[in-house]
GROMACS .gro file of C-alpha atoms in nm:
model
  457
    1MET     CA    1   9.779   6.861   9.226
    2THR     CA    2  10.194   6.943   9.218
    3PRO     CA    3  10.428   6.582   9.022
    4PRO     CA    4  10.599   6.456   9.318
    5PRO     CA    5  10.980   6.556   9.393
    6ASN     CA    6  11.188   6.391   9.228
    7LYS     CA    7  11.418   6.113   9.451
    8LYS     CA    8  11.667   5.866   9.428
    9GLY     CA    9  11.567   5.597   9.279
   10GLY     CA   10  11.578   5.465   8.928
   11LEU     CA   11  11.445   5.495   8.546
   12LEU     CA   12  11.451   5.248   8.278
   13THR     CA   13  11.744   5.203   7.998
   14PRO     CA   14  11.606   5.155   7.685
   15THR     CA   15  11.600   4.716   7.742
   16GLY     CA   16  11.430   4.766   8.065
   17GLN     CA   17  11.204   5.034   7.834
   18GLN     CA   18  11.166   4.793   7.565
   19LYS     CA   19  11.063   4.463   7.792
   20ILE     CA   20  10.789   4.607   7.958
   21GLU     CA   21  10.623   4.746   7.746
   22THR     CA   22  10.630   4.450   7.458
   23ALA     CA   23  10.490   4.227   7.771
   24ILE     CA   24  10.242   4.467   7.818
   25GLY     CA   25  10.107   4.524   7.496
   26GLN     CA   26  10.132   4.105   7.488
   27THR     CA   27   9.931   4.082   7.775
   28PHE     CA   28   9.699   4.325   7.693
   29ALA     CA   29   9.652   4.162   7.328
   30ALA     CA   30   9.566   3.829   7.466
   31GLU     CA   31   9.219   3.960   7.695
   32ASN     CA   32   9.190   4.199   7.327
   33LEU     CA   33   9.147   4.526   7.582
   34ARG     CA   34   9.301   4.861   7.423
   35SER     CA   35   9.591   4.955   7.693
   36SER     CA   36   9.655   5.294   7.900
   37SER     CA   37   9.795   5.377   8.183
   38ALA     CA   38   9.432   5.365   8.413
   39LYS     CA   39   9.390   4.992   8.305
   40ILE     CA   40   9.807   4.944   8.328
   41ALA     CA   41   9.859   5.163   8.670
   42GLN     CA   42   9.546   5.001   8.786
   43GLN     CA   43   9.690   4.612   8.725
   44ALA     CA   44   9.948   4.707   8.915
   45GLY     CA   45   9.829   4.859   9.239
   46ILE     CA   46  10.069   5.238   9.156
   47PRO     CA   47   9.997   5.588   9.131
   48VAL     CA   48   9.875   5.642   8.767
   49ASP     CA   49  10.137   5.913   8.683
   50VAL     CA   50  10.366   5.721   8.886
   51ALA     CA   51  10.315   5.417   8.586
   52ILE     CA   52  10.367   5.744   8.310
   53ALA     CA   53  10.680   5.830   8.463
   54ILE     CA   54  10.794   5.534   8.504
   55LEU     CA   55  10.701   5.367   8.100
   56TYR     CA   56  10.812   5.678   7.938
   57ARG     CA   57  11.147   5.771   8.189
   58GLN     CA   58  10.923   6.046   8.303
   59ARG     CA   59  11.050   6.087   8.635
   60ILE     CA   60  11.199   5.852   8.819
   61ALA     CA   61  11.033   5.571   9.074
   62ASP     CA   62  11.086   5.403   9.347
   63LEU     CA   63  11.266   5.082   9.369
   64LYS     CA   64  10.885   4.917   9.519
   65SER     CA   65  10.709   5.063   9.196
   66LEU     CA   66  10.895   4.924   8.965
   67LYS     CA   67  10.875   4.637   9.044
   68THR     CA   68  10.592   4.599   9.114
   69LEU     CA   69  10.509   4.643   8.740
   70PHE     CA   70  10.680   4.388   8.596
   71LYS     CA   71  10.584   4.125   8.800
   72THR     CA   72  10.202   4.213   8.763
   73PHE     CA   73  10.293   4.178   8.333
   74GLY     CA   74  10.536   3.868   8.373
   75VAL     CA   75  10.894   3.954   8.382
   76ARG     CA   76  11.125   4.015   8.613
   77LEU     CA   77  11.365   4.354   8.641
   78ARG     CA   78  11.661   4.303   8.668
   79ARG     CA   79  11.977   4.531   8.682
   80GLU     CA   80  12.038   4.579   8.360
   81ASP     CA   81  11.666   4.722   8.340
   82TYR     CA   82  11.724   5.113   8.476
   83ASP     CA   83  11.961   5.317   8.615
   84ILE     CA   84  11.986   5.458   8.970
   85VAL     CA   85  11.927   5.835   8.939
   86LYS     CA   86  12.029   6.130   9.171
   87PRO     CA   87  11.760   6.422   9.118
   88ASP     CA   88  12.024   6.697   9.061
   89GLU     CA   89  12.104   6.394   8.774
   90LEU     CA   90  11.871   6.474   8.552
   91ASP     CA   91  11.790   6.715   8.201
   92SER     CA   92  11.507   6.836   8.373
   93ASN     CA   93  11.238   6.872   8.644
   94PRO     CA   94  10.876   6.764   8.605
   95PRO     CA   95  10.676   7.107   8.389
   96SER     CA   96  10.514   7.358   8.598
   97GLU     CA   97  10.219   7.428   8.672
   98GLU     CA   98  10.168   7.747   8.781
   99GLU     CA   99   9.850   7.978   8.597
  100THR     CA  100  10.017   8.093   8.278
  101PRO     CA  101  10.002   8.458   8.169
  102LEU     CA  102   9.671   8.540   7.959
  103GLU     CA  103   9.897   8.750   7.727
  104SER     CA  104  10.050   8.402   7.646
  105LEU     CA  105   9.639   8.343   7.433
  106TRP     CA  106   9.705   8.592   7.228
  107LYS     CA  107   9.994   8.398   7.005
  108GLY     CA  108   9.878   8.419   6.725
  109ARG     CA  109   9.566   8.668   6.644
  110GLU     CA  110   9.867   8.987   6.634
  111GLU     CA  111   9.822   9.073   6.286
  112LEU     CA  112   9.420   8.983   6.328
  113ILE     CA  113   9.399   9.263   6.618
  114ALA     CA  114   9.575   9.480   6.393
  115THR     CA  115   9.388   9.385   6.077
  116CYS     CA  116   9.055   9.492   6.246
  117ILE     CA  117   9.201   9.850   6.514
  118GLN     CA  118   9.325   9.939   6.086
  119GLN     CA  119   9.004   9.850   5.930
  120LEU     CA  120   8.758   9.976   6.300
  121GLN     CA  121   8.995  10.359   6.226
  122GLY     CA  122   8.908  10.349   5.846
  123GLU     CA  123   8.563  10.287   5.652
  124THR     CA  124   8.420   9.929   5.799
  125TRP     CA  125   8.176  10.116   6.069
  126VAL     CA  126   8.019   9.729   6.133
  127LEU     CA  127   8.285   9.485   6.159
  128VAL     CA  128   8.141   9.069   6.243
  129LEU     CA  129   8.359   8.808   6.427
  130GLN     CA  130   8.234   8.449   6.282
  131GLY     CA  131   8.358   8.172   6.293
  132ILE     CA  132   8.170   7.839   6.504
  133THR     CA  133   8.166   7.827   6.862
  134GLY     CA  134   8.530   7.838   7.054
  135MET     CA  135   8.719   8.022   6.765
  136GLY     CA  136   8.790   8.288   7.023
  137LYS     CA  137   8.544   8.552   6.870
  138THR     CA  138   8.388   8.723   7.208
  139ALA     CA  139   8.818   8.711   7.358
  140LEU     CA  140   8.859   8.863   7.046
  141ALA     CA  141   8.609   9.093   7.061
  142LYS     CA  142   8.727   9.243   7.426
  143GLN     CA  143   9.034   9.214   7.293
  144LEU     CA  144   8.962   9.483   7.077
  145LEU     CA  145   8.779   9.662   7.349
  146ALA     CA  146   9.111   9.696   7.536
  147GLN     CA  147   9.348   9.841   7.238
  148SER     CA  148   9.474  10.255   7.309
  149GLU     CA  149   9.384  10.273   6.939
  150LEU     CA  150   9.087  10.249   6.907
  151THR     CA  151   8.952  10.382   7.251
  152GLN     CA  152   9.133  10.720   7.221
  153ASN     CA  153   8.884  10.795   6.959
  154PHE     CA  154   8.620  10.578   7.074
  155PRO     CA  155   8.602  10.665   7.477
  156LEU     CA  156   8.230  10.535   7.501
  157LEU     CA  157   8.238  10.143   7.536
  158LEU     CA  158   7.969   9.973   7.551
  159GLN     CA  159   7.857   9.562   7.515
  160VAL     CA  160   7.561   9.403   7.528
  161ASP     CA  161   7.531   8.963   7.501
  162PHE     CA  162   7.261   8.832   7.359
  163SER     CA  163   7.302   8.518   7.500
  164GLN     CA  164   7.233   8.661   7.808
  165ASN     CA  165   6.972   8.864   7.738
  166LEU     CA  166   6.705   8.941   7.503
  167PRO     CA  167   6.741   8.944   7.143
  168GLN     CA  168   6.596   9.249   7.098
  169PHE     CA  169   6.627   9.619   6.987
  170PRO     CA  170   6.522   9.756   7.244
  171THR     CA  171   6.792   9.578   7.483
  172VAL     CA  172   7.074   9.733   7.315
  173ALA     CA  173   6.875  10.067   7.349
  174ARG     CA  174   6.894  10.091   7.676
  175GLN     CA  175   7.202  10.019   7.685
  176VAL     CA  176   7.323  10.331   7.417
  177LEU     CA  177   7.029  10.517   7.550
  178GLY     CA  178   6.981  10.480   7.922
  179GLU     CA  179   6.595  10.273   8.069
  180GLU     CA  180   6.418  10.639   8.059
  181ILE     CA  181   6.517  10.748   7.747
  182THR     CA  182   6.459  10.421   7.651
  183GLN     CA  183   6.082  10.322   7.768
  184LYS     CA  184   5.977  10.757   7.706
  185THR     CA  185   6.085  10.668   7.311
  186LEU     CA  186   5.892  10.305   7.251
  187GLN     CA  187   5.611  10.501   7.454
  188ASP     CA  188   5.567  10.816   7.272
  189GLY     CA  189   5.696  10.700   6.874
  190GLY     CA  190   5.780  10.313   6.932
  191GLU     CA  191   6.054  10.082   6.840
  192THR     CA  192   6.053  10.269   6.498
  193ALA     CA  193   6.124  10.609   6.683
  194LEU     CA  194   6.426  10.411   6.973
  195VAL     CA  195   6.524  10.279   6.615
  196GLU     CA  196   6.630  10.635   6.454
  197ALA     CA  197   6.721  10.781   6.878
  198VAL     CA  198   6.971  10.533   6.865
  199VAL     CA  199   7.182  10.526   6.525
  200ALA     CA  200   7.188  10.974   6.582
  201LYS     CA  201   7.377  10.839   6.941
  202LEU     CA  202   7.600  10.671   6.777
  203GLN     CA  203   7.604  10.954   6.536
  204SER     CA  204   7.732  11.140   6.720
  205GLN     CA  205   7.943  11.034   7.025
  206PRO     CA  206   8.197  10.852   6.967
  207CYS     CA  207   8.138  10.498   7.146
  208LEU     CA  208   8.251  10.165   7.056
  209LEU     CA  209   7.990   9.867   7.081
  210LEU     CA  210   7.998   9.508   7.076
  211LEU     CA  211   7.652   9.317   6.975
  212ASP     CA  212   7.768   8.949   7.107
  213SER     CA  213   7.599   8.621   7.013
  214GLY     CA  214   7.453   8.763   6.675
  215GLU     CA  215   7.332   8.438   6.555
  216GLU     CA  216   7.025   8.461   6.858
  217LEU     CA  217   6.901   8.805   6.647
  218LEU     CA  218   6.814   8.579   6.318
  219GLY     CA  219   6.520   8.406   6.216
  220GLY     CA  220   6.593   8.201   5.954
  221GLU     CA  221   6.802   8.341   5.660
  222ARG     CA  222   6.711   8.711   5.831
  223PHE     CA  223   6.758   8.914   6.171
  224ALA     CA  224   6.368   8.762   6.314
  225SER     CA  225   6.286   9.149   6.420
  226HIS     CA  226   6.205   9.422   6.114
  227SER     CA  227   6.392   9.669   6.409
  228PHE     CA  228   6.743   9.541   6.384
  229GLU     CA  229   6.657   9.537   5.969
  230GLN     CA  230   6.649   9.897   6.008
  231PHE     CA  231   6.918   9.984   6.241
  232PHE     CA  232   7.220   9.829   6.027
  233ALA     CA  233   7.046   9.954   5.719
  234GLN     CA  234   6.990  10.326   5.836
  235LEU     CA  235   7.321  10.371   6.031
  236THR     CA  236   7.525  10.212   5.710
  237GLN     CA  237   7.349  10.506   5.499
  238SER     CA  238   7.516  10.810   5.742
  239GLU     CA  239   7.671  11.031   5.599
  240ASN     CA  240   7.886  11.000   5.873
  241LEU     CA  241   7.950  10.836   6.183
  242ARG     CA  242   8.158  10.823   6.538
  243SER     CA  243   8.071  10.530   6.658
  244ARG     CA  244   8.197  10.180   6.586
  245LEU     CA  245   8.010   9.838   6.594
  246ILE     CA  246   8.218   9.529   6.674
  247LEU     CA  247   7.920   9.135   6.620
  248THR     CA  248   8.020   8.800   6.710
  249SER     CA  249   7.814   8.520   6.517
  250GLN     CA  250   7.834   8.196   6.475
  251THR     CA  251   7.642   8.244   6.096
  252PRO     CA  252   7.696   8.514   5.860
  253LEU     CA  253   7.449   8.775   5.910
  254PRO     CA  254   7.217   8.970   5.629
  255LEU     CA  255   7.384   9.303   5.652
  256PRO     CA  256   7.428   9.580   5.379
  257PRO     CA  257   7.713   9.590   5.224
  258PHE     CA  258   7.836   9.935   5.223
  259LYS     CA  259   8.039  10.008   5.572
  260THR     CA  260   8.042   9.621   5.631
  261HIS     CA  261   8.315   9.310   5.708
  262GLN     CA  262   8.229   9.057   5.797
  263LEU     CA  263   8.614   8.840   5.907
  264THR     CA  264   8.545   8.394   5.925
  265LEU     CA  265   8.795   8.393   6.202
  266PRO     CA  266   9.056   8.158   6.106
  267GLY     CA  267   9.181   7.804   6.371
  268LEU     CA  268   9.539   7.866   6.427
  269THR     CA  269   9.834   7.767   6.279
  270LYS     CA  270  10.091   7.497   6.415
  271GLN     CA  271  10.419   7.698   6.491
  272THR     CA  272  10.150   7.931   6.681
  273ILE     CA  273   9.969   7.605   6.921
  274GLU     CA  274  10.343   7.546   6.931
  275GLN     CA  275  10.461   7.814   7.095
  276LEU     CA  276  10.145   7.816   7.335
  277PHE     CA  277  10.247   7.440   7.417
  278GLN     CA  278  10.545   7.430   7.522
  279ALA     CA  279  10.449   7.842   7.757
  280TRP     CA  280  10.181   7.620   7.880
  281GLY     CA  281  10.493   7.337   7.954
  282ILE     CA  282  10.442   7.171   7.730
  283PRO     CA  283  10.761   7.023   7.548
  284LEU     CA  284  10.821   6.848   7.265
  285ASN     CA  285  11.099   6.683   7.153
  286SER     CA  286  11.126   6.392   7.113
  287GLU     CA  287  10.998   6.291   6.731
  288ALA     CA  288  10.691   6.065   6.864
  289ASP     CA  289  10.587   6.371   7.035
  290GLN     CA  290  10.601   6.627   6.725
  291GLN     CA  291  10.417   6.325   6.548
  292ASN     CA  292  10.125   6.300   6.791
  293PHE     CA  293  10.155   6.639   6.788
  294ALA     CA  294  10.132   6.718   6.413
  295GLU     CA  295   9.773   6.440   6.463
  296MET     CA  296   9.684   6.667   6.678
  297VAL     CA  297   9.678   7.001   6.490
  298LYS     CA  298   9.499   6.858   6.263
  299ILE     CA  299   9.282   6.702   6.349
  300SER     CA  300   9.100   7.021   6.524
  301GLN     CA  301   9.221   7.189   6.224
  302GLY     CA  302   9.341   7.455   6.476
  303HIS     CA  303   9.011   7.546   6.736
  304PRO     CA  304   9.126   7.725   6.959
  305LEU     CA  305   8.954   7.628   7.236
  306THR     CA  306   8.967   7.260   7.184
  307LEU     CA  307   9.365   7.280   7.265
  308LYS     CA  308   9.383   7.472   7.496
  309MET     CA  309   9.105   7.214   7.722
  310ILE     CA  310   9.356   6.967   7.556
  311ALA     CA  311   9.607   7.115   7.669
  312GLY     CA  312   9.546   7.193   8.034
  313GLU     CA  313   9.470   6.825   8.045
  314ILE     CA  314   9.797   6.720   7.932
  315ARG     CA  315  10.020   7.011   8.132
  316THR     CA  316   9.848   6.881   8.484
  317TYR     CA  317   9.779   6.523   8.702
  318PRO     CA  318   9.906   6.235   8.570
  319TYR     CA  319  10.033   6.386   8.215
  320TYR     CA  320  10.258   6.628   8.434
  321GLY     CA  321  10.291   6.782   8.077
  322ASN     CA  322  10.302   6.383   7.852
  323LEU     CA  323  10.219   6.487   7.553
  324ARG     CA  324  10.274   6.126   7.413
  325ALA     CA  325  10.111   5.906   7.692
  326TYR     CA  326   9.783   6.115   7.691
  327TRP     CA  327   9.796   6.055   7.346
  328GLN     CA  328   9.790   5.714   7.378
  329ASP     CA  329   9.577   5.693   7.593
  330TYR     CA  330   9.282   5.899   7.476
  331GLY     CA  331   9.406   6.038   7.062
  332TYR     CA  332   9.207   5.771   6.884
  333GLU     CA  333   8.931   5.900   7.076
  334TYR     CA  334   8.953   6.234   6.903
  335ASP     CA  335   8.949   6.110   6.522
  336LEU     CA  336   8.579   6.048   6.554
  337PRO     CA  337   8.335   5.969   6.262
  338THR     CA  338   8.101   6.256   6.355
  339PRO     CA  339   7.803   6.378   6.044
  340ILE     CA  340   7.887   6.595   5.748
  341SER     CA  341   7.763   6.925   5.704
  342ASN     CA  342   7.556   6.889   5.489
  343PRO     CA  343   7.426   6.530   5.401
  344SER     CA  344   7.196   6.537   5.152
  345ALA     CA  345   7.445   6.718   4.923
  346SER     CA  346   7.670   6.454   4.977
  347SER     CA  347   7.736   6.131   4.709
  348PRO     CA  348   7.921   5.809   4.789
  349GLU     CA  349   8.231   5.891   4.593
  350ALA     CA  350   8.294   6.294   4.751
  351PRO     CA  351   8.482   6.364   5.048
  352GLN     CA  352   8.279   6.379   5.380
  353LYS     CA  353   8.392   6.656   5.541
  354ARG     CA  354   8.324   6.617   5.897
  355ASP     CA  355   8.115   6.882   6.072
  356LEU     CA  356   8.368   7.069   6.325
  357SER     CA  357   8.138   7.218   6.534
  358GLN     CA  358   7.991   6.891   6.626
  359TRP     CA  359   8.309   6.744   6.704
  360VAL     CA  360   8.388   7.039   6.889
  361ASN     CA  361   8.150   6.988   7.127
  362THR     CA  362   8.208   6.609   7.225
  363THR     CA  363   8.520   6.660   7.250
  364LEU     CA  364   8.521   6.871   7.548
  365ASP     CA  365   8.187   6.712   7.656
  366ARG     CA  366   8.481   6.416   7.760
  367ALA     CA  367   8.688   6.656   7.918
  368CYS     CA  368   8.453   6.765   8.150
  369GLN     CA  369   8.410   6.334   8.209
  370ARG     CA  370   8.701   6.316   8.274
  371LEU     CA  371   8.802   6.523   8.591
  372TYR     CA  372   8.458   6.368   8.816
  373PRO     CA  373   8.681   6.049   8.872
  374LEU     CA  374   8.996   6.341   8.882
  375TYR     CA  375   8.862   6.580   9.109
  376PRO     CA  376   8.509   6.550   9.219
  377LEU     CA  377   8.474   6.882   9.400
  378ALA     CA  378   8.639   7.074   9.108
  379TYR     CA  379   8.360   6.897   8.944
  380GLU     CA  380   8.126   7.011   9.079
  381LEU     CA  381   8.254   7.337   9.054
  382LEU     CA  382   8.290   7.302   8.754
  383CYS     CA  383   7.878   7.236   8.748
  384LEU     CA  384   7.808   7.489   9.012
  385GLY     CA  385   7.966   7.728   8.771
  386ALA     CA  386   7.777   7.672   8.439
  387THR     CA  387   7.452   7.827   8.629
  388HIS     CA  388   7.597   8.099   8.701
  389PRO     CA  389   7.669   8.291   8.364
  390HIS     CA  390   7.792   8.586   8.477
  391PRO     CA  391   8.196   8.628   8.558
  392ALA     CA  392   8.223   8.631   8.927
  393PRO     CA  393   8.571   8.674   9.187
  394ALA     CA  394   8.785   8.384   9.332
  395LYS     CA  395   8.540   8.396   9.629
  396GLY     CA  396   8.266   8.476   9.485
  397TRP     CA  397   8.321   8.096   9.378
  398TYR     CA  398   8.395   7.935   9.648
  399PHE     CA  399   8.092   8.010   9.809
  400LEU     CA  400   7.936   7.773   9.597
  401ILE     CA  401   8.156   7.467   9.776
  402GLY     CA  402   8.081   7.664  10.073
  403ASP     CA  403   8.072   7.373  10.316
  404PHE     CA  404   8.401   7.271  10.189
  405SER     CA  405   8.756   7.370  10.353
  406LEU     CA  406   8.871   7.693  10.222
  407GLN     CA  407   9.164   7.489  10.155
  408ASP     CA  408   8.874   7.225   9.938
  409GLN     CA  409   8.788   7.567   9.775
  410GLU     CA  410   9.175   7.709   9.699
  411GLU     CA  411   9.236   7.313   9.538
  412ALA     CA  412   8.866   7.322   9.315
  413LEU     CA  413   8.898   7.593   9.204
  414GLY     CA  414   9.311   7.645   9.094
  415GLU     CA  415   9.272   7.301   8.919
  416LEU     CA  416   8.945   7.487   8.694
  417LYS     CA  417   9.242   7.694   8.625
  418LYS     CA  418   9.507   7.522   8.603
  419ARG     CA  419   9.339   7.310   8.334
  420PHE     CA  420   9.189   7.591   8.165
  421PHE     CA  421   8.802   7.550   8.224
  422LEU     CA  422   8.775   7.860   8.322
  423GLU     CA  423   8.791   8.204   8.142
  424GLU     CA  424   8.970   8.567   8.344
  425GLU     CA  425   8.825   8.875   8.298
  426ASN     CA  426   8.994   9.159   8.432
  427LEU     CA  427   8.784   9.414   8.665
  428PRO     CA  428   8.834   9.771   8.852
  429GLN     CA  429   9.025   9.618   9.201
  430THR     CA  430   8.908   9.228   9.113
  431VAL     CA  431   9.008   8.911   8.897
  432CYS     CA  432   8.640   8.687   8.715
  433TYR     CA  433   8.648   8.464   8.639
  434HIS     CA  434   8.355   8.320   8.412
  435LEU     CA  435   8.341   7.962   8.179
  436PRO     CA  436   8.322   8.046   7.818
  437LYS     CA  437   8.013   7.987   7.659
  438VAL     CA  438   7.958   7.632   7.515
  439LEU     CA  439   8.171   7.475   7.796
  440ARG     CA  440   7.887   7.662   7.997
  441ARG     CA  441   7.607   7.459   7.755
  442ILE     CA  442   7.787   7.158   7.715
  443ILE     CA  443   7.849   7.131   8.149
  444LEU     CA  444   7.466   7.163   8.167
  445GLN     CA  445   7.316   6.933   7.880
  446ASN     CA  446   7.523   6.614   8.041
  447ILE     CA  447   7.564   6.699   8.391
  448PRO     CA  448   7.412   6.385   8.441
  449LYS     CA  449   7.563   6.185   8.224
  450VAL     CA  450   7.909   6.128   8.456
  451ARG     CA  451   7.644   6.190   8.841
  452PRO     CA  452   7.573   5.864   9.071
  453GLU     CA  453   7.151   5.764   9.016
  454GLY     CA  454   7.040   5.988   9.265
  455GLU     CA  455   7.339   6.264   9.324
  456THR     CA  456   7.221   6.588   9.132
  457ALA     CA  457   7.466   6.904   9.132
   0.00000   0.00000   0.00000
């Protein structure tokens, strides 16, 4: 939904703003309720984006809506409470909802990418990108596969995602050797021979091999399959290796220390997040904006996916870039009393360390639930898309809601893109879209939460 164009109307004066804020606060306090933009708009019978625009002096509002809002909360709108303003007299326009260039998502990771390239060009043969879900491990790994500094030396690019394929060694072998050679080697010599064949291929032919979701290979603290232990041992003990491996994992992997490096991805810095928010059309001009923003960064610990999802909500209807209004409505939800990572190791005197992973799951789940009442068809498309793990072009997404008009299909997909529910993957001659893994898992687990009884996704 695009913000309405500015028309001639009223903009509250500081006196009028204080007057209505006091009246609203008294009304909700008397009812022992927490105020929110949606509740205020519902009581006044005006659109929620109009209520936000009035209360935060964000946009011009028609005088009828101003009078209605004041009357609802028992105060009279007087001439000194507002100024008549023409659109061309405003200092700024509502922020644009245009899609953000993908390059902006890599702010703050440039040095990390450069470090990884340097390591892979040197003595690091196996690089592990480690971090909790949503930290951008897979995205960073794929970004590395697109770097010319690496592809010049390792022209063959191979990928295996163990979250979508069996976490068994033949899965890797099929990518490296091909189906026919893999089957013949297995029949002749079993997995031991298969490991030797894959290592030999990686020794002789330069390639970049990405093994995604490496935590799926574990059985406790060790690899579930002995073949993977053999594989990594033989690989790192080679005299020479013309290939390089990149792994992603939510937990440390039991790899040999020689020729390997496990890098824990940090959260984004405050400066980087501020640059991203501004690129996404979320200004941080006032002191209150900066205070709310600082609190958001502290609570999230710079978690990239969560901050991107929050930004997606702020930059679209009904907030249109108003961080202060969004944080007033939902900020209390984010400081959650989540379980600590290791309860048995804690004591009453010890500081309680929040489980960030659980917090991320809860936060993303709530973002999905908030989409449903705003855009039911976009939510429907989100749920249907979660059942398909592979990236698909726009036409593939439209097919999922093919009973609706093309305009409805385009608007639903556009809403998911603007709110950052989808990630882009540039393939030859087309752009494909998919859900982040953690978001897909959360949606599949929690679809019934917001579906009316008897209705299915």
